[in-house]
Structure formats: C-alpha cells, structure tokens
Amino acid sequence: MDRFNLSRWAIRHPALVGFLIALLFVAGAFQFLSLGRNEDPGFTLKEMIVSARWDGASPAQMRAQVADPVEQTLRGIDHLDYLQTYCLEGACLITVELKDSAPPGQVKEVWRQVRRKLKDVEPALPGGASLAASEDNADVYGYVFALTGADNARLVRLAEQARDAMLRVPGAGKAEIIGELPRRLFVDVDPRRLAAMGLSPGRVAQALAQRQAVGPAGGVQGAMQTPVRLEGQVDDVRDLEGAAIPTAAGAVRLGDIARVARGYADPPDALVRHDGRQAVILAVSMTPGADGLGFGDAIRAAAEEFRRTLPAGARLTQVEDQSANIREAVNTFLVKFFCALTVVLVVAFVTLGWRTGIVVALSVPLTLAIVALYMGVAGIGLERISLGALILSLGLLVDDAIISVEAMVVQMEQGVDRREAAAYAWTHTAFPMLTGTLITIVGFLPVGLAQSTTSEYAGGIFWVTGSALLVSWIVAVVFTPFLGVKLLPEPVRAHGHDASPSGPYRYLRGAIDWALDRCWLIVGITVALLAVSLAGAMLVRQQFFPNSDRPEVMVDVAMRPGASIEATETAVKRLEDVLRGDPRIRSMDSYVGRGAARFYLPYGPALPNPATATVMLVTTDLAARDALIRKLERMPAIAGASLHVRRLSLGPTLGAPVQYRVVGSDPARLRAISERIAAVLRATPSTTAVQINWGIAAPVARYAIDPERAAALGVDRAQVAGDLAAILSGAPGGAVLNGTKQIGIMVRGRAEDRHDLGGLIDMPVATSHGMVPLGEVATLRPATEQPVVWTRNAAPTMTVQADMIGDVQASEIVQAAAPRIAAIRAALPPGYGLEEGGDGELSADANRAIYRLLPLTVGIMLVLLMIQLQSVSRTLLVLATAPLGIIGAVAALLLTGAPFGFVALLGLIALAGMIMRNTIILVDQVQSYRADGMAVRDAVVNATTGRARPVVLTALAAVLAFIPLCFNIFWGPMAIVMIGGLIGATILTLVALPAFYLLLFGREDAPRETAHD
C-alpha cells in the first residue's frame, strides 16, 4: 500500500491530471446532454395471450375441448408461473404468465416454445377450431392519434396513410390501427320464402362463394405464355343483386329474393369512439433506445404535415404524446437534481470555507461527468429511475471527497507539507473509504441483481448509484488531493484531538464522555429505541408502487358477463353523455369490447370481451384528474354496468389492487364463497368497484335433435346447426377483392328473423326430403349455463376484486378485511382454496426476490469488513450498527404518513450500507490511534471527535440533497426513509457507537496489538 501511492502519483503528474480533469468535464457534459430521455425504464413483460376460436361452441365446450388440451400442452414450458383462461361463446383466451424470476433474455425463446407446442396440438383439436398467439401486447404505443369525421372505411384508409408517413420517422417502431370494422356485403333473405323455392341461406351462400372463387384457368403455350383469366366476380351491390342463383325451377336473380346492402361486421368485435364520435385510432411505438424527446418532435411534425392532406371534415387529434410526459418528468427531475446539487455545494462552501469548499464542490460535477460517460456506454438514459438514482447519489458522493480533504486539512494544521498531506489521504483513508464505499454499493445490490420484473424496472438504482459511488472514491484519491494541493488555503490553527477543543467540538467531547460514563444506559436506550421502532413499523402504511402522476383516468366498464357489445356500447354512451362538456377533460376515448393500446408500460390493456369496455379520460392536470375521479365515484350508477375508476400505477400491476381468488370445482359453491368475500369487501370502509369476474348463469336455447326423425328425413346435427347459424349469424358467400382489403359477402336471415327467439322453432332446415320446420326434427329445452368460465392452472377460479378510494392503500383494505376473510377461509369445504392476489401478491413476489439476495449481500459485507478490520469482533460490531437506521426511518414515516413500499425497502437496505460505511471509518480510526499507543477510551473519544465533522457534513449534505425527492410521488417514501434514518443513525454513530465500542473492548490494554482477535 505504501509502495504505490495513487494520490502522490497524481500530484507528481500535474499536467496529465489537469488535462484529464478538463477532458472528463467536457466529455461528460457532452455525454450528459446526449443521453436518451424516456419517461420510465423498460422492463420485460412476461405474458403471452393465446386465443382460440371454435364457432358455435359453448363456454363449457371451449373449456373441455380446446382450453384443456392447450393447457396440458403448455404446462411443460420453461419458467411457467400460471395459465389463466376464460372461455366465452365460441372463443377462449389463455394468458401464459411466466415466473417473475424468468430471465428477461430467455423470454423470447419461451414464446418460441409456446408457438411450437401450439402447432403440435392444433391438429388434435375439434374441426373448425383455430389457435393464435401474440406477445405484441408488450409493445408500448406512446403516441396515439384519433381520426374522426368520416365513415369507418374512409377513416381506416386515412389511418393507413398516416401510419405509412409516421413509420418513415427515424426511431419509429410499430404502428397499430384500432377500430377498423370489417366491411361486409349483407344479403338478407327470408328463410321461409327461400324454403318455398327449395333453397336455404346456406345454399345461396355456397352459390355465391363458388362464383367469387379465384382459381387457375391455365394458359396457352406459344412463343409467349398467355394466361387465361375468368371474370364474372361481383364487385359491388349492383353486381351482387344481378347474380344468378340456381333453383329447381331455374336460375333466379339474387336481387329478387334478397335485400343486398353494404355494411360492417355485425356484431363487431370491438368499437372505438373519440369524444363521443366514431373513430379509428392510430398508435405508434418507438424503437428501444431512441430519444423520446427527439422522436416526439419528429412524430408531431409528421402528424402536422399529414393534417394538411386531410379531406374536409376529417380530423387527426393526438391523444397521447409520450414525449410530453418524458419532457415533464425529465425536466422536473432535472430541476430537483440541480437543486440538490446546489444544496450540496452550498453545504460544502458554508461548512468548509470558500477554498476548501471549492475542492469538495469540484469533485461533484467531475464525478457526475464520469458517471454520464458510464451511462452512455451502458445504454442508460435519463428517466425516472436513473435521474432519481443520480439525485440519491448526490448526497453520498461528496462523502469520500470530504473525508479526503478533511484528512489533508488536519495534517496541514499539524505542520505537514501539503504534498505529504495529500499523499496521507491514500495511506490512511483510501482503503477504509473504499471498503465503506463498496459496502454502500453492496447495500443496493439486491435491487440490481434480483430476478424479478420489479427489480428489472428499478435496477438502475444499483447501477447508477453504484457507479457514482465508485467513481467518487477514485475522484477522492486521485483528483481531490491534486486539487487540494493547488487550492487549499494555508492552515490557520489546529483542529482535532491534539488541539484544544472549542465550540461544537467541546460540546461533542462532553456528550461522548457522558455517554462513555453510562455505557450500559446508552446501550439499553439504543436497543429499546430499536425495539420500539420495530413495533412502530407495524403502524406504517404499506404500499407496493404508488399511483402515477400522469393525467389519465381509466374507467373500466363491466357489463354482466355474456352481455352483447351493443349493450356495452349503450352503457358507454351513457357515461360519455355524463362526462361530455366537462372542462377538466382534454380528451375522452372509449374502447368497447377491448382495451386501449398499451400507451404506458405499466398499463395492462383489458382482454377482448364484448361485455367490457375501457374509457380513457385525459385530464388537463393532476388537480383536474383527482376532481374528476371524485365526480365519477359519486356519479349515479349506470343501469347494468359496473364502473372501476382508477389512476395509472408507477410500477408493475395486475389490474385491481385488491384481489381474492376462490378455487374449486363447483361454480355454484364458488359463487357462494365469492359473494361472501364481496360482501366483506363492500362492508370494508374506503373500498369501491367490488366485482366478481364470473357472471350468473344465463339462459340458453337448447334444441334436442330427435335422432329417429332426423334419420328418417336424412338430416344430421351438423346440417341443422349450419342452417340455423346461416339464419342467425350469417353464412360466408365469398369476398369481393378491393385493393388490399376483402369485403366479405354474408348471407343471413332478416333482422326480424335474427332477433326472434320464439320464431326459431318454425325456421326451415334443409333435409333430403326438402325443407321442413326446425320443430319437425328438434325440441326446445330451455336451460342455463355460465356465460364465461375462468380457470387458473386448469382449476375453475372465481376472482373477487376491489379498488380503494382516495389515498387508502391496498394493504389497509386487506388488513381491515383480514379477520372476516380468515373466517371464510377456515370454513371452506374440502377441495376449495382461497388465495390473495393483486398488489399484495406482486409485492410479496418482488420482496422475495430481494430477500433471496440478502444472505449474499450480508456475506459480501462480512468479507469486506474482515479484509479491512481483520477482526471478527469488530466486524460484528460494524454489522450490528446496520439496523440503527430503522429508528429514524420509522419515526420519519410515521410523522409524515408516507407509505412503506418497494422503493422505500430498497432505501432501508441501502441505508444499512451507508451507516456501516461511517462506522467502519470510525472504528478504523480508533484502531489507528490504539496502534499508536493510545488508551481505549482516549482513542474512542479522539476518533469520534476527529471524524465528527466529515460524518456530520456528509449526513447533512445527503439529508439536504434528499429533500427535493421528498415531494416526488415515486421517490418520496425512499427519501423520507433515508433522511430520517441518516439523522438518527448519525446521532447514534457519534454517541451510541463509542459506548458500544468501549463496552466491548474497554478491558483491552491500549498498547496491545489488536489487528487480529
């Protein structure tokens, strides 16, 4: 260590070191300005949606014949957490959710596994069943535009033109058009009239499909090959009306037996509305790593240019602009960052003096410049996590510089040459500082290395803060001594243990002496405070991630499961009527039958379902958002609809924050148990939007085929089903090719026939003996069935969910309901289970990932401490001070009412490292004095007073730097934890730690070598 002195090397090479300082300043500033800007860091969504269709199948048939085989096949994929399925009439959706610990780099390979397995299982499914898989819901479409003012087909064409223009913008990723209604040519027929002619809707559709079929007609071979083309397909309504349909009496003109009209898919799969008008949505994503601010400017310019080409009446409105949120978030944090930087510099100048303060102050921007270079190399941009981590680092990175400068000043006051005083920083403080720095970095290690989505989102705290602390140590031992030689003033009078104490030092020495005279009392008080704090922690409000500070309000509309999309749209229109004209709303977009595009990474779009809708309200500001939520919560209920009003979350979420899953086999029992849970939640104060995701059994018209009668007439079940489906839902009759689109021809019954359940028994069906009424071969047997079936890992699962009003946390609702929920759980029949989901489950998963790394974290800390202290007893003493931060942290949380969440947990863990950093430097100084022959008590008193100024100054700088973060919704709880913890721990370090040390080692002889136990 003495052979090579890095500080002395820097002093002896002033030109090179000065050049490096200038170069790093310039390069770092340029890199900082060039860093990409985003609202939030990305994280890997470990979810895939597998959709299945089988027209005509009941939810139970979809469950048994399609979902079960698919789930059995998918259970073998890597990292699978669970499969959640819901089945509707003719369709089911399977959510494939991977474990939170699944490595992000392996997720795409798992999705390839899923696709291979689906391809293998598809041939074994019933005829007509099909599968599709998509993980595109993980894409973030942060730039959303609404097109209004024309019919759907025209709006879609305009959206396609706008999409092509915007995808040419550098940095554009994908684009999605939402709200396109498939065009149709409807052929409405009277089934009874057709029956009199020996026809059925299915046969008409078959005749049209044959006419529209495109097939090879060969070609004439010669010197040149001449292809042969056959014309005759219909291109519009007039052609279709003139189409000849063969009958037993000869061909008839289609227009004479049917009404032909243009239209859109009926019923549509989904509908989109903007500000109460029919709309088409264009959503654009940005490529990973692109600069959000620059891309936002470019995409707005492209949109403005496209607006100039719009026809009269058409409008293009930007609904979501991620760059505006990025700009606001980044600018807000930059203001906080420079406020914190100013505070740290002011502390340095005021407490250390002008010239000494300059030395410390210069270390801050120099450290940040080097960190900016690292962030550029590592691909870390400026976003919520990295900027918060930089502000967090500001309070820590001056620590080493202050310790280094303080050591130089003390040596110079004792008459040592300033060059030798600068070299002293390396020989006596560099390695204790390095150990303390590494311990502080290790305190952040769990969030950086934990295998979870939450840690992937917040992991930048470790990488940015860790790099800043490590760079600060390098600056403290290389550049700070160099600057100190150049800038430190000549000493005036001595400080430290050899000088006569004055002012604050005299009071501090008196307090230490008083504490050392009452060691057992001080130890008892400290332990009691720690015990009270641990008990008080039970009173702190718990939180996973806070709500976002974005202006959106999401209103989830849920109809009775099985409701039609028309009924859902009617409910949405009623909600729009209530909200129309509200000055607090900047835009209102309604997605009926599906969720909004993922415009914000933590937002999870609703799955397609005709009985649900999402209304997205963008308000003018946060005050307007909160006022609008209060209005919606007081609004009279909309008939037949349940509303779930919510803000967006700042972290990963699973929809409703309070969830209970009831697992069992009998839907009736599941409902009975779920109703009891729902009643408990409704009776719990501050709950809202209590819902059960299964509906009640709905009526179904079952027709029992008489097998003997059907055999006598030469008809089977499939033929009857086909004829009925053609009348009620329509039979495809080919398609008209129109550019890149296909306009499907749909033959169906008249509206009065499609909507008349009572007249269905008289509908004609085709047999080998001619057309006969349905009643001739089948008997109506009314029944009921579940309109939707939810399962989780193949077990029927009913979920009860709820949200909270105001500032109440999900954990408070769960805690208030816990005794009654426990009673319900205790009374469950055999074979039934009750699981807690929502934020509680997510928080537990994220915390488990952190806790798994705590043994490794403690182990690394022990190794570092042993290397530095070479003493088991002193290592354990340093480690024992780690929990002292809990005392001030709990007090601060209780005083401010701030919740304790995942980010606050990270702060508490990191706080332990910061406390141990101060402790190890103090203990090392005690050992240094004892090695010089000083008695234990004198060594403790002099080491504490000598280290008091750097300890207090670094704590003061950190506390003041954290203050701007206190008012941030995301970082606030962490900042409060660290401010309270640092204040309490600093006091205990200066008063209680000496008492602990003297109590443990007071009997040792001062001159004795104590490097090893």
CSV table of C-alpha atoms in Angstrom, one decimal, residues 141-148 176-181 268-284 317-321 550 552-559 564-573 575-576 579 587-600 603-618 642-643 646 648:
chain,number,residue,atom,x,y,z
A,141,TYR,CA,-47.6,2.7,-28.2
A,142,GLY,CA,-46.8,6.0,-26.6
A,143,TYR,CA,-48.0,8.2,-29.5
A,144,VAL,CA,-51.7,7.7,-30.1
A,145,PHE,CA,-53.8,9.6,-32.6
A,146,ALA,CA,-57.6,9.6,-33.2
A,147,LEU,CA,-59.2,10.0,-36.6
A,148,THR,CA,-62.7,11.3,-36.8
A,176,GLU,CA,-51.3,-0.4,-34.9
A,177,ILE,CA,-54.7,0.7,-36.3
A,178,ILE,CA,-57.5,0.1,-33.8
A,179,GLY,CA,-61.2,0.4,-34.5
A,180,GLU,CA,-61.3,-1.0,-38.1
A,181,LEU,CA,-64.7,-2.6,-38.8
A,268,PRO,CA,-68.4,-6.0,-34.5
A,269,ASP,CA,-65.6,-7.5,-32.4
A,270,ALA,CA,-64.8,-4.0,-31.0
A,271,LEU,CA,-65.7,-0.4,-31.3
A,272,VAL,CA,-63.7,2.8,-30.8
A,273,ARG,CA,-65.1,6.3,-30.0
A,274,HIS,CA,-63.3,9.6,-29.5
A,275,ASP,CA,-65.1,12.4,-27.7
A,276,GLY,CA,-68.4,10.6,-28.3
A,277,ARG,CA,-67.8,10.2,-32.1
A,278,GLN,CA,-67.0,7.1,-34.1
A,279,ALA,CA,-63.2,7.0,-34.5
A,280,VAL,CA,-60.2,5.0,-35.7
A,281,ILE,CA,-57.1,5.0,-33.5
A,282,LEU,CA,-53.5,5.0,-34.8
A,283,ALA,CA,-51.0,4.0,-32.2
A,284,VAL,CA,-47.2,4.3,-32.9
A,317,THR,CA,-56.2,14.5,-32.9
A,318,GLN,CA,-53.2,13.5,-30.8
A,319,VAL,CA,-54.5,11.7,-27.7
A,320,GLU,CA,-51.2,10.5,-26.2
A,321,ASP,CA,-47.8,12.1,-26.5
A,550,ARG,CA,-49.9,11.2,-15.2
A,552,GLU,CA,-55.1,9.9,-17.3
A,553,VAL,CA,-58.2,8.4,-15.6
A,554,MET,CA,-59.1,4.9,-16.7
A,555,VAL,CA,-62.7,3.8,-16.3
A,556,ASP,CA,-63.3,0.1,-16.8
A,557,VAL,CA,-66.9,-0.7,-17.7
A,558,ALA,CA,-68.1,-4.2,-16.9
A,559,MET,CA,-71.5,-5.5,-18.0
A,564,SER,CA,-73.7,-8.1,-26.1
A,565,ILE,CA,-71.4,-5.5,-27.5
A,566,GLU,CA,-74.4,-3.4,-28.3
A,567,ALA,CA,-75.5,-3.3,-24.7
A,568,THR,CA,-71.9,-2.4,-23.6
A,569,GLU,CA,-71.8,0.4,-26.2
A,570,THR,CA,-75.1,1.8,-24.9
A,571,ALA,CA,-73.7,1.9,-21.3
A,572,VAL,CA,-70.5,3.6,-22.6
A,573,LYS,CA,-72.6,6.2,-24.4
A,575,LEU,CA,-71.2,7.5,-19.4
A,576,GLU,CA,-70.0,9.8,-22.3
A,579,LEU,CA,-68.9,13.5,-18.9
A,587,SER,CA,-59.9,14.1,-24.5
A,588,MET,CA,-62.2,11.0,-24.0
A,589,ASP,CA,-61.6,7.8,-25.8
A,590,SER,CA,-63.8,4.7,-25.5
A,591,TYR,CA,-62.7,1.2,-26.4
A,592,VAL,CA,-65.7,-1.1,-26.4
A,593,GLY,CA,-65.1,-4.8,-26.4
A,594,ARG,CA,-61.3,-4.4,-25.9
A,595,GLY,CA,-58.8,-2.4,-24.0
A,596,ALA,CA,-56.8,0.6,-25.1
A,597,ALA,CA,-53.4,0.2,-26.7
A,598,ARG,CA,-50.6,-0.1,-24.2
A,599,PHE,CA,-49.7,3.6,-24.3
A,600,TYR,CA,-47.7,3.4,-21.0
A,603,TYR,CA,-50.6,-0.2,-18.0
A,604,GLY,CA,-52.1,-3.6,-18.8
A,605,PRO,CA,-54.8,-3.5,-21.5
A,606,ALA,CA,-58.1,-5.3,-20.9
A,607,LEU,CA,-58.5,-8.6,-22.8
A,608,PRO,CA,-61.1,-8.7,-25.6
A,609,ASN,CA,-64.6,-9.2,-24.3
A,610,PRO,CA,-67.8,-7.9,-25.7
A,611,ALA,CA,-69.1,-7.3,-22.2
A,612,THR,CA,-66.3,-4.9,-21.2
A,613,ALA,CA,-65.1,-1.5,-22.2
A,614,THR,CA,-62.4,0.9,-21.3
A,615,VAL,CA,-62.9,4.7,-21.3
A,616,MET,CA,-59.7,6.6,-21.1
A,617,LEU,CA,-60.0,10.2,-19.9
A,618,VAL,CA,-57.1,12.6,-20.3
A,642,SER,CA,-70.2,-1.7,-13.0
A,643,LEU,CA,-67.5,1.0,-13.2
A,646,ARG,CA,-58.6,4.1,-11.4
A,648,LEU,CA,-52.4,4.5,-13.6
